[in-house]
Coordinates of N, CA, C and O in Angstrom, one line a residue:
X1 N 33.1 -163.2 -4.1 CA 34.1 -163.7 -3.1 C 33.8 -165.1 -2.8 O 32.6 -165.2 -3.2
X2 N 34.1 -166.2 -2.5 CA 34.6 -167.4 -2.7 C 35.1 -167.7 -1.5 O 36.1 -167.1 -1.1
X3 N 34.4 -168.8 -0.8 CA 34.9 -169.7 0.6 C 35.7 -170.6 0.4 O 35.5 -171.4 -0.6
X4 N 37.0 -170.7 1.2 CA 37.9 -171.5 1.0 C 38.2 -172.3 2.4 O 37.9 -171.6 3.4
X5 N 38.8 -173.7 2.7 CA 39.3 -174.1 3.6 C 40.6 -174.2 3.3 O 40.9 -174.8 2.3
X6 N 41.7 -173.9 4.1 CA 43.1 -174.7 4.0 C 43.5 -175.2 4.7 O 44.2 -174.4 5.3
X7 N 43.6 -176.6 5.2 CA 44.1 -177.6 5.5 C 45.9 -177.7 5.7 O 46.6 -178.0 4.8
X8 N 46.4 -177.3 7.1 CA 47.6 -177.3 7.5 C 47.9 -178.6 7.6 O 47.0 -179.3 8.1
X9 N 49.2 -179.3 7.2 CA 49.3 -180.2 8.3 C 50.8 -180.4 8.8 O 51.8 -180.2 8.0
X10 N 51.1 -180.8 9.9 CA 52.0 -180.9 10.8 C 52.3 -180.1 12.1 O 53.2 -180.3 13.0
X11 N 50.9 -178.7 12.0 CA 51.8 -177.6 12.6 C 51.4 -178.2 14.1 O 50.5 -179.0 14.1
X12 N 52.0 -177.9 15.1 CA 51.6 -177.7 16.8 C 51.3 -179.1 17.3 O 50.5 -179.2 18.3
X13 N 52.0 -180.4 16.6 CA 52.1 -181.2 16.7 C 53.3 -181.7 17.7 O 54.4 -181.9 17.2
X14 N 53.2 -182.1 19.0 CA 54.3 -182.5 19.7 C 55.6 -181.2 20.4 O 56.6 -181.3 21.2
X15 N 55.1 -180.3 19.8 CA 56.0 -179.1 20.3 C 56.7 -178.5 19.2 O 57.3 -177.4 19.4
X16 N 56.8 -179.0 17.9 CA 57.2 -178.9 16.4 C 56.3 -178.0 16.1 O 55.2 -177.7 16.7
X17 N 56.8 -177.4 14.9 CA 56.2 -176.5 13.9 C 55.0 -175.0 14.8 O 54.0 -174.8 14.3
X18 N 55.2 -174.6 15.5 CA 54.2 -174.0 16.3 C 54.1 -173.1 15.5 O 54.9 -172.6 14.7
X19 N 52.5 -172.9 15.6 CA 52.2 -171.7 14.6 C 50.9 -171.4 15.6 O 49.8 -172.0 15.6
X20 N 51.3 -170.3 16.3 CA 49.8 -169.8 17.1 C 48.7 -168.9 16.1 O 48.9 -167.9 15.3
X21 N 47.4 -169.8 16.5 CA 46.1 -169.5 15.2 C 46.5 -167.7 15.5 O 47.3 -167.2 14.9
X22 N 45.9 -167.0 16.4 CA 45.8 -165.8 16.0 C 46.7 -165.1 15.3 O 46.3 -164.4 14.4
X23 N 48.4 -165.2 15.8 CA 49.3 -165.1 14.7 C 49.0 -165.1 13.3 O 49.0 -164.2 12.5
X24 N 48.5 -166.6 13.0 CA 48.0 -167.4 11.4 C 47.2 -166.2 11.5 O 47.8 -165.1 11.7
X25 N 45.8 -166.2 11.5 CA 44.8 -165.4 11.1 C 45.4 -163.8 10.7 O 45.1 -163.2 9.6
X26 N 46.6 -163.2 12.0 CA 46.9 -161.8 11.1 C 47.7 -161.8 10.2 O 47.8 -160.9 9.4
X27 N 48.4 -163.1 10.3 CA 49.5 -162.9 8.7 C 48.6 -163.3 7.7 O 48.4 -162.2 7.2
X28 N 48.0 -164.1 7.2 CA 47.0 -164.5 6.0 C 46.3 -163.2 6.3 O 46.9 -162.3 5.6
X29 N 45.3 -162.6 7.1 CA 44.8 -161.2 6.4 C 45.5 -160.4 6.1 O 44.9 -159.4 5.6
X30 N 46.9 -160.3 6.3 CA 48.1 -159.4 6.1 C 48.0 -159.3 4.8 O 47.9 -158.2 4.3
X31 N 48.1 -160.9 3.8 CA 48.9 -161.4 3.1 C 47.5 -161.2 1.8 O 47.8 -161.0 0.7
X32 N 46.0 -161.2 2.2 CA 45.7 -160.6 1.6 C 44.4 -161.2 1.5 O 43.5 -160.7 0.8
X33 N 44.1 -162.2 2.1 CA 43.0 -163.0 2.6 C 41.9 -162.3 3.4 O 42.0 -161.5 4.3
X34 N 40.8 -162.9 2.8 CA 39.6 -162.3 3.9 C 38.6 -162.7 4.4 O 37.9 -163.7 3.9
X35 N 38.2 -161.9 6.0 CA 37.1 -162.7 6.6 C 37.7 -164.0 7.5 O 37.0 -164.8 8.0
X36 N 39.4 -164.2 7.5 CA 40.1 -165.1 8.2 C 39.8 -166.2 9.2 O 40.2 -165.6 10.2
X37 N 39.4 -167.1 9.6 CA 39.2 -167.6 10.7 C 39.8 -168.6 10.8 O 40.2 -168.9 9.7
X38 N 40.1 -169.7 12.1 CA 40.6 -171.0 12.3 C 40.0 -171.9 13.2 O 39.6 -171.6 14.3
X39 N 40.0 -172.7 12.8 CA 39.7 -173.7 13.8 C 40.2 -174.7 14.8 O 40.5 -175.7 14.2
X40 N 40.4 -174.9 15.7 CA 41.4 -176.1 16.8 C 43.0 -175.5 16.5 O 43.1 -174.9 15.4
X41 N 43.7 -175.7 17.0 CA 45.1 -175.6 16.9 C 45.5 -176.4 15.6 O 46.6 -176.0 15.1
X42 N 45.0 -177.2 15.0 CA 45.5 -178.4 13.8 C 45.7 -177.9 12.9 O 46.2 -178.6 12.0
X43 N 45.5 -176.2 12.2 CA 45.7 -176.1 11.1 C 44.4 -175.5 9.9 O 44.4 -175.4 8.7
X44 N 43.5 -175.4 10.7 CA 42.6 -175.1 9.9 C 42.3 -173.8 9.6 O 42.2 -173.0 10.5
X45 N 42.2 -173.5 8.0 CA 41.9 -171.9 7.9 C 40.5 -171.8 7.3 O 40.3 -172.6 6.3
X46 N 39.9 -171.3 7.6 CA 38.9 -170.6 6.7 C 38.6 -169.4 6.3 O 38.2 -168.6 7.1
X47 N 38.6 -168.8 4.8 CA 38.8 -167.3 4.3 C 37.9 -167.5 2.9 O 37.2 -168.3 2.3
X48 N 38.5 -166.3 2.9 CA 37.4 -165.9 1.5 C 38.6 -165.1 0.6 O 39.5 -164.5 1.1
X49 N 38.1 -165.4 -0.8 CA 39.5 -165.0 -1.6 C 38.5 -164.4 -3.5 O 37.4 -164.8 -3.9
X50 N 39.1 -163.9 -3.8 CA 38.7 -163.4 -5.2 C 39.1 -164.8 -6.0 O 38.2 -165.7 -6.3
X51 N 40.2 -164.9 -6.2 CA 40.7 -166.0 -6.9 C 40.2 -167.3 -6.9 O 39.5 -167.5 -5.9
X52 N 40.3 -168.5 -7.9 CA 39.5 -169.9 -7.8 C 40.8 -170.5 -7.7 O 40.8 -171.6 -7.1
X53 N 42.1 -170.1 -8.2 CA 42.9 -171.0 -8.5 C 43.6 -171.5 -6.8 O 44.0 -170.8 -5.8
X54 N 43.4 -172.7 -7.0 CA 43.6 -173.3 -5.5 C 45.4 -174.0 -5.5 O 45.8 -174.8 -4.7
X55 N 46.0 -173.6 -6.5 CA 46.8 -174.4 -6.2 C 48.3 -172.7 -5.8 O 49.4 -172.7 -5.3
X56 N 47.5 -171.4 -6.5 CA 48.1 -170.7 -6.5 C 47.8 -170.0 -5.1 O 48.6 -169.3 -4.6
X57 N 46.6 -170.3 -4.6 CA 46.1 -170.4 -2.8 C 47.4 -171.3 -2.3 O 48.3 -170.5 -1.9
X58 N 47.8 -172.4 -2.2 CA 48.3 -173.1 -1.7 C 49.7 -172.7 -1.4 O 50.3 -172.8 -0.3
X59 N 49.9 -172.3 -2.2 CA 51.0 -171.3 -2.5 C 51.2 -170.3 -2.3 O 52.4 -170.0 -2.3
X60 N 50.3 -169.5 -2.0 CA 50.4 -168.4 -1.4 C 50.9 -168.8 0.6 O 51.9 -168.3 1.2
X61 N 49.8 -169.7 1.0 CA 49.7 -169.7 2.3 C 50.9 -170.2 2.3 O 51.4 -169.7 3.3
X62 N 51.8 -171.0 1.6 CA 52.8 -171.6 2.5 C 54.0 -170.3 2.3 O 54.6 -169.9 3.3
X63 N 54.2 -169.8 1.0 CA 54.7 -169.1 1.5 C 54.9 -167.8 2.4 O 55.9 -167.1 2.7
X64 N 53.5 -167.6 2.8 CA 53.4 -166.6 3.9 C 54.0 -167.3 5.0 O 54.9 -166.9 5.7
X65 N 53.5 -168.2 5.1 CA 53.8 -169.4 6.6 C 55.7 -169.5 7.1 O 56.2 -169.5 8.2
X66 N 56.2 -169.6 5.6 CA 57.8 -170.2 5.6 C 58.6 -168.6 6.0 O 59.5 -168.5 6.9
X67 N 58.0 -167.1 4.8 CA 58.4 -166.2 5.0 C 58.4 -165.6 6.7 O 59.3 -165.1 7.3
X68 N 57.1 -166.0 7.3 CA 56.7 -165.5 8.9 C 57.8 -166.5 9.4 O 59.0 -166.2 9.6
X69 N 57.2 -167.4 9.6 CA 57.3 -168.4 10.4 C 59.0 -169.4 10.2 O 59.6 -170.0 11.1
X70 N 59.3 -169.2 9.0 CA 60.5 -169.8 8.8 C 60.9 -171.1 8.7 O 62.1 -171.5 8.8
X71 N 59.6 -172.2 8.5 CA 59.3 -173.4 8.5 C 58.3 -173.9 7.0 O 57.2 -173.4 6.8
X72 N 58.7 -174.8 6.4 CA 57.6 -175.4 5.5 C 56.6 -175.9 6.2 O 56.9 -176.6 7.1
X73 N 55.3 -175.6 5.8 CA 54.0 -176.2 5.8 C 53.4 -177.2 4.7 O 53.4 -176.7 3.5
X74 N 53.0 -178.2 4.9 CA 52.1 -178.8 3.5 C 50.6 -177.6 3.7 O 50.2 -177.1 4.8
X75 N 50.3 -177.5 2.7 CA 48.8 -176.5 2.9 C 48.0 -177.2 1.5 O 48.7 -177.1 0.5
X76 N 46.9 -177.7 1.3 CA 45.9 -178.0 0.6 C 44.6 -176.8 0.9 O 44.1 -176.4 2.0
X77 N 44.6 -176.3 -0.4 CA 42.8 -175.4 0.1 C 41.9 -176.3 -1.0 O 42.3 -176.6 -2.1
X78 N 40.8 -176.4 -0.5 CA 39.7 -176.6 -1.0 C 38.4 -175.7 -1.0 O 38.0 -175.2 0.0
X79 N 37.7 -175.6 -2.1 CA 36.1 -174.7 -2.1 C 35.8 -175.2 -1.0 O 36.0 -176.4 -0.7
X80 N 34.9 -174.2 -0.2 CA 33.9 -175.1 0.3 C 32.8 -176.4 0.0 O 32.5 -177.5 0.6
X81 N 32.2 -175.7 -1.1 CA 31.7 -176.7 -2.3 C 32.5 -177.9 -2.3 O 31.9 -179.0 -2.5
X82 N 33.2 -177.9 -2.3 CA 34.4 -179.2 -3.0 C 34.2 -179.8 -1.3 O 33.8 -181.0 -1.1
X83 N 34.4 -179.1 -0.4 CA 34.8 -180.0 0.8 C 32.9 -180.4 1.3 O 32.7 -181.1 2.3
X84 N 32.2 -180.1 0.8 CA 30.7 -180.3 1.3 C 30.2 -181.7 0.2 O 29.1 -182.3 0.3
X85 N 31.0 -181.9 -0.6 CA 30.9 -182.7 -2.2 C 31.8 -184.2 -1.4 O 31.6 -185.4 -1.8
X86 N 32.6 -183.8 -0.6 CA 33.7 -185.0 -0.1 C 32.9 -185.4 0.9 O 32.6 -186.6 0.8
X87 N 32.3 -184.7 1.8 CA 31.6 -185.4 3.4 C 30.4 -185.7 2.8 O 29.9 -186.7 3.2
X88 N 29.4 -185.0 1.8 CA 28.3 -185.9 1.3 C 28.8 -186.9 0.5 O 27.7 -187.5 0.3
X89 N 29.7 -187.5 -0.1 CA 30.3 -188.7 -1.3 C 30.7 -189.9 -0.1 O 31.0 -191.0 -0.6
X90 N 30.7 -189.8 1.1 CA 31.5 -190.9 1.9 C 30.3 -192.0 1.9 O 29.1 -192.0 2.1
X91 N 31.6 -193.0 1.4 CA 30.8 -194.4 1.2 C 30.8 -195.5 2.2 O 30.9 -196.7 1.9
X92 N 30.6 -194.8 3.4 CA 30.1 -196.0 4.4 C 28.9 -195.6 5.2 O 28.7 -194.4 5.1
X93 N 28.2 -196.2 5.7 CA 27.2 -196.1 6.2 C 26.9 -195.0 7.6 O 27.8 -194.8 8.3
X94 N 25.7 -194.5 7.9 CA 25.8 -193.4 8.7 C 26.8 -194.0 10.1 O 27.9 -193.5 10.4
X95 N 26.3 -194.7 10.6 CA 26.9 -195.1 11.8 C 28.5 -195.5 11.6 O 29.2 -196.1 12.4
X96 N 28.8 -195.2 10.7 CA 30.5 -195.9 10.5 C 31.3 -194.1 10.1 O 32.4 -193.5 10.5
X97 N 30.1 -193.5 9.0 CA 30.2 -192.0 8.6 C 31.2 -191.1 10.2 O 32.3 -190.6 10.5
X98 N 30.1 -191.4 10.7 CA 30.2 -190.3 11.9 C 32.0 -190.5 12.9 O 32.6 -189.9 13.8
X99 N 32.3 -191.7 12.1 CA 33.7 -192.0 13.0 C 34.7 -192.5 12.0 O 35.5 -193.4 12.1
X100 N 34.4 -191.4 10.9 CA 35.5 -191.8 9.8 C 36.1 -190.5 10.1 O 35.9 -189.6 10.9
X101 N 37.3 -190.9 9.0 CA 38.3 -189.8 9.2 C 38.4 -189.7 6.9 O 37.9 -190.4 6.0
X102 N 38.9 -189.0 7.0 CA 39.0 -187.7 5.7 C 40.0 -187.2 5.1 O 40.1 -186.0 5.1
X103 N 41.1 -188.1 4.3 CA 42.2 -187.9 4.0 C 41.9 -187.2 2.8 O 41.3 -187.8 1.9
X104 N 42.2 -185.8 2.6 CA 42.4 -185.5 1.6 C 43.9 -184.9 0.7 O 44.9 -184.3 1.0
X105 N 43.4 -185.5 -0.5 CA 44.6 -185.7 -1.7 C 45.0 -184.6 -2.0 O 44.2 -183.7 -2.1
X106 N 46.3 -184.4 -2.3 CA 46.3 -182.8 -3.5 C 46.5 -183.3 -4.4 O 47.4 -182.7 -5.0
X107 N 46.2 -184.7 -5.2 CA 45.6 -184.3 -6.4 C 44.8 -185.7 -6.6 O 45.1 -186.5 -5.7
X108 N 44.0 -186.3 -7.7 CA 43.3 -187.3 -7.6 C 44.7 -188.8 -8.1 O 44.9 -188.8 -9.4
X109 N 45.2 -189.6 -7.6 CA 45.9 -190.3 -7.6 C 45.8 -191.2 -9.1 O 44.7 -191.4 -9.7
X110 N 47.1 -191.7 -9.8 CA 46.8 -192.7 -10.4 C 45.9 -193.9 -10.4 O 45.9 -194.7 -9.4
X111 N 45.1 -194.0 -11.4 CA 44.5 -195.6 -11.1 C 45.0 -196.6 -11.2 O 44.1 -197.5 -11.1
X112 N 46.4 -197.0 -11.5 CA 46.7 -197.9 -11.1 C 47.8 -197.9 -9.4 O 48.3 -198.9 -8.8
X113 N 47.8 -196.8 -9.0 CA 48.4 -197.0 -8.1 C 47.2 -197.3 -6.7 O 47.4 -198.0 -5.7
X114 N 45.8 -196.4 -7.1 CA 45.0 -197.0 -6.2 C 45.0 -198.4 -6.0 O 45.0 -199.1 -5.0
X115 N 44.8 -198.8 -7.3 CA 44.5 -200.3 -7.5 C 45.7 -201.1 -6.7 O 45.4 -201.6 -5.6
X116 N 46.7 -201.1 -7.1 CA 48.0 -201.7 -5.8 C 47.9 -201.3 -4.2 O 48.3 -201.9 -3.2
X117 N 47.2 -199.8 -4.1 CA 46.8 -199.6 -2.6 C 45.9 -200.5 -2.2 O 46.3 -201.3 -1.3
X118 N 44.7 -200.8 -2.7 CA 43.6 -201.6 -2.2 C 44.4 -203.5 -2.0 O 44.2 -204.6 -1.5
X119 N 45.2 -203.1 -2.6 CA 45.9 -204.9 -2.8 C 46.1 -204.9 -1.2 O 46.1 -206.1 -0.9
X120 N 46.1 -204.2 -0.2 CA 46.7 -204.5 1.2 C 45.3 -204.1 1.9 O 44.6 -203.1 1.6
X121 N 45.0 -205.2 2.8 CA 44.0 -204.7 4.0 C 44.2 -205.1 5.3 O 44.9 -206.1 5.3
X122 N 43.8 -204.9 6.5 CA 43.7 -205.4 7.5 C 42.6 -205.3 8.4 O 41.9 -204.2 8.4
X123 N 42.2 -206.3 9.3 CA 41.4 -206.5 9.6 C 40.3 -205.2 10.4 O 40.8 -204.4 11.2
X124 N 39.2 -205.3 10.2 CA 38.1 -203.9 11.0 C 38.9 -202.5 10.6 O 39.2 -201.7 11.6
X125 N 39.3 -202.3 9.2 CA 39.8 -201.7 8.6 C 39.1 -201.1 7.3 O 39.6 -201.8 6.5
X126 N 38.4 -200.5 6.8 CA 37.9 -199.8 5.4 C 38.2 -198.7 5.2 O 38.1 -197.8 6.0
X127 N 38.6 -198.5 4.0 CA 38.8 -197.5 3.2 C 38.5 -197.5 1.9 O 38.8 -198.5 1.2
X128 N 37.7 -196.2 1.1 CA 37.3 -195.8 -0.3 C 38.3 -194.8 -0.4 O 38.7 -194.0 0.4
X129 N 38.8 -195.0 -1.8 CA 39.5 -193.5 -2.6 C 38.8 -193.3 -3.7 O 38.6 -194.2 -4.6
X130 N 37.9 -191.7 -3.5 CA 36.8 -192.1 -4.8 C 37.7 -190.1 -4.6 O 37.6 -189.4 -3.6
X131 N 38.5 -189.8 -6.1 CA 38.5 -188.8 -6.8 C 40.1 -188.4 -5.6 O 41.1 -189.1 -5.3
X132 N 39.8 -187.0 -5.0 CA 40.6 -186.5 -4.0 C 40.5 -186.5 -2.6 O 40.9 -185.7 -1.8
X133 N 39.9 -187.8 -2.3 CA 39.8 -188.3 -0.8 C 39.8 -190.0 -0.7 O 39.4 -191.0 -1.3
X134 N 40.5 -189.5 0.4 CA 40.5 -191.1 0.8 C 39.6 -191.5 1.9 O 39.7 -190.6 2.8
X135 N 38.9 -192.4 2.2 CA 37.9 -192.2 3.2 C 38.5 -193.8 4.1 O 38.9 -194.9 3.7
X136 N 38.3 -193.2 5.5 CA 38.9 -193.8 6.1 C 38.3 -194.5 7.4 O 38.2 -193.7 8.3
X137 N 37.9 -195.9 7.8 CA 37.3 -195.7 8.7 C 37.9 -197.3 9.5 O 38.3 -198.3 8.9
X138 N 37.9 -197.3 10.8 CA 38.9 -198.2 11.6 C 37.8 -198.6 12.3 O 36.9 -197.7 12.3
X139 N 37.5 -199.6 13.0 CA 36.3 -200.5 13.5 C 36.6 -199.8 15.0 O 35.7 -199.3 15.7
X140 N 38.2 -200.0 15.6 CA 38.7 -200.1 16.7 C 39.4 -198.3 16.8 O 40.5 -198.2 17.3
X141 N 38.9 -197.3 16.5 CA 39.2 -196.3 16.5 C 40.6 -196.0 15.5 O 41.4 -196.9 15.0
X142 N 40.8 -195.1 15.4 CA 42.1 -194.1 14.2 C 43.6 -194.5 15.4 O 44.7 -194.8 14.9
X143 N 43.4 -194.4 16.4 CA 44.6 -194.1 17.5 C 44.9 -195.9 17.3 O 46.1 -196.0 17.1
X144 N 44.4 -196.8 17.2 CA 44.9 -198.4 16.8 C 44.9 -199.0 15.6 O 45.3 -200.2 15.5
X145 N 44.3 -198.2 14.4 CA 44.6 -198.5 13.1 C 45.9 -198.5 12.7 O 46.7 -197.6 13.0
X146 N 46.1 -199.8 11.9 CA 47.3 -200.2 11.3 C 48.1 -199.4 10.3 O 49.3 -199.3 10.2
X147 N 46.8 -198.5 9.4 CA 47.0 -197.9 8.3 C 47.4 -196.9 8.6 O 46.9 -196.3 9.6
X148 N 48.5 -196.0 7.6 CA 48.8 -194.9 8.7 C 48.9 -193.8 7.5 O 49.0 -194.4 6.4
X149 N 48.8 -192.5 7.3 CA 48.7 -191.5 6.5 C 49.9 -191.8 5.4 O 49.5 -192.0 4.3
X150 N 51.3 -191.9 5.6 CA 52.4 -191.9 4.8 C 52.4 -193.0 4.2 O 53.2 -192.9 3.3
X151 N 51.9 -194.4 4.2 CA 51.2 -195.5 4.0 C 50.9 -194.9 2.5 O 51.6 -195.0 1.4
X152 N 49.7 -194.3 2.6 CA 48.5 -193.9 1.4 C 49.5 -192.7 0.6 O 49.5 -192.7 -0.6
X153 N 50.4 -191.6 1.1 CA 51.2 -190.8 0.5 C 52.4 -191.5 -0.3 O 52.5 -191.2 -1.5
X154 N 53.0 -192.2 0.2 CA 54.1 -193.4 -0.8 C 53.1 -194.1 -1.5 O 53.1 -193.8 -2.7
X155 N 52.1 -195.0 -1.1 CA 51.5 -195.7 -1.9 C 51.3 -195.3 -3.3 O 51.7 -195.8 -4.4
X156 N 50.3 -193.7 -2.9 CA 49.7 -193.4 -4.2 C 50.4 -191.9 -4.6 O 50.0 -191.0 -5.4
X157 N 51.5 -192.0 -4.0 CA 52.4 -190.7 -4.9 C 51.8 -189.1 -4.5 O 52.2 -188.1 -5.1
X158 N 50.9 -189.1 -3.7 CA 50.2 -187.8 -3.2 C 50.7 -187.1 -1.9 O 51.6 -187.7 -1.4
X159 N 50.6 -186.3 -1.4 CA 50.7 -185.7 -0.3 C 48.7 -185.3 0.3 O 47.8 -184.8 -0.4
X160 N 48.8 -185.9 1.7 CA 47.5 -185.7 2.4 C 47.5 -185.0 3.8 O 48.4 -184.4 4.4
X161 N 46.3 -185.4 4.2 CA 46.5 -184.5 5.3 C 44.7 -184.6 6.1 O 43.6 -183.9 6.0
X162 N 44.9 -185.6 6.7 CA 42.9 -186.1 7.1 C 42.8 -185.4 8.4 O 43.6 -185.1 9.3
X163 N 41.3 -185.2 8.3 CA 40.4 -184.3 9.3 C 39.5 -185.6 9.5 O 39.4 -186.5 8.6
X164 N 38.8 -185.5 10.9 CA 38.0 -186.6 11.4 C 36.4 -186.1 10.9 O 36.3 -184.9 10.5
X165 N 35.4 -186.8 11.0 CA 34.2 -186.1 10.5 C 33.5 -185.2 11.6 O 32.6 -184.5 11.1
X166 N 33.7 -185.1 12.8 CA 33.6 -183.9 13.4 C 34.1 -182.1 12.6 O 33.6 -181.0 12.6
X167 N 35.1 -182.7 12.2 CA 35.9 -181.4 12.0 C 35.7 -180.6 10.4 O 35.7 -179.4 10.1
X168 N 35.5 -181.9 9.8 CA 34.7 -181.4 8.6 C 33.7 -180.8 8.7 O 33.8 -179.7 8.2
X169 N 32.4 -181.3 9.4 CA 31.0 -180.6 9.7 C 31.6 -179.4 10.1 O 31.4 -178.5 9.3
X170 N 32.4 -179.2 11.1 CA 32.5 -177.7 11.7 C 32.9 -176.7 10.7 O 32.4 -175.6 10.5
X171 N 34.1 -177.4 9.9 CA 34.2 -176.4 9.3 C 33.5 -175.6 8.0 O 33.5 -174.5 7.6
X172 N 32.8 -176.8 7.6 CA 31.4 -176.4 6.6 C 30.6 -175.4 7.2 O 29.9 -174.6 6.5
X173 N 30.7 -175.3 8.7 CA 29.7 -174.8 9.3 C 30.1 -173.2 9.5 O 29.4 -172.2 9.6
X174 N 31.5 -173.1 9.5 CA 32.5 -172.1 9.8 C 32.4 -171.4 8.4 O 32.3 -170.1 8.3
X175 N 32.3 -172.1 7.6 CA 32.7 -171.3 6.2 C 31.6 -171.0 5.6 O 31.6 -170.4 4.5

């Protein structure tokens, strides 16, 4: 059996998309998932599944989500492995680590389109895209950074969806 995270994003945002976790938790074990759990209202799942293929995971959850719920979800799952491989790879230093945030890709982006992403910066602003994350870190906190998620999804042709590094640890810890 095989630890998975899946990464919601949009749901319970502003009064949009509501998707109450305990609800989520009985339709995914409904649907065929196991060991269910979530984290924070944002969208986070954690299960355990026979299958490796993550893109046929992804797929699954949303359509459980659209059939219940009657709304599209973006849904990314990742191994655990894979997401413990992302928060140990961040390339800024511990004190900057601890207040990054974690965009992760569904899939690893052209190199030349990274290459036109990095063409733009602004100031007390850093960011690495090394594989299927974009690592992100704002001098002046995430709530006043310039750079904004749909930014990096037009730029580099991907769909994302970032967790702050709080929520990563947790969920490593969950799964």
């Amino acid at each position: 059996m095989n630890a998975y995270i899946a990464l919601l994003r949009g749901i319970n945002v502003g009064g949009h998309k509501k998707v109450p976790m305990a609800e989520l938790r009985e339709l995914l074990t409904k649907s065929g998932l196991e060991n269910v759990k979530t984290y924070i209202q944002s969208g986070n799942v954690i299960f355990q599944y026979e299958s490796n293929d993550l893109k046929v995971l992804e797929n699954h959850i949303k359509k459980a989500i659209l059939d219940h719920f009657g709304f599209e979800v973006s849904v990314l799952v990742r191994a655990k492995v894979q997401l413990k491989t992302i928060l140990d790879n961040c390339p800024f230093p511990e004190e900057n680590k601890v207040n990054s945030y974690f965009a992760i890709l569904s899939e690893i982006p052209n190199a030349n389109l990274v290459k036109e992403a990095y063409a733009k910066t602004y100031e007390n602003e850093e960011y690495e895209i090394i594989n299927d994350c974009l690592y992100f870190y704002c001098a002046k906190g995430y709530g006043n950074a310039k750079f904004n998620l749909n930014y990096f999804e037009r730029k580099l042709k991907v769909s994302a969806t970032s967790r702050n590094y709080k929520t990563m640890v947790k969920l490593l810890e969950l799964s």
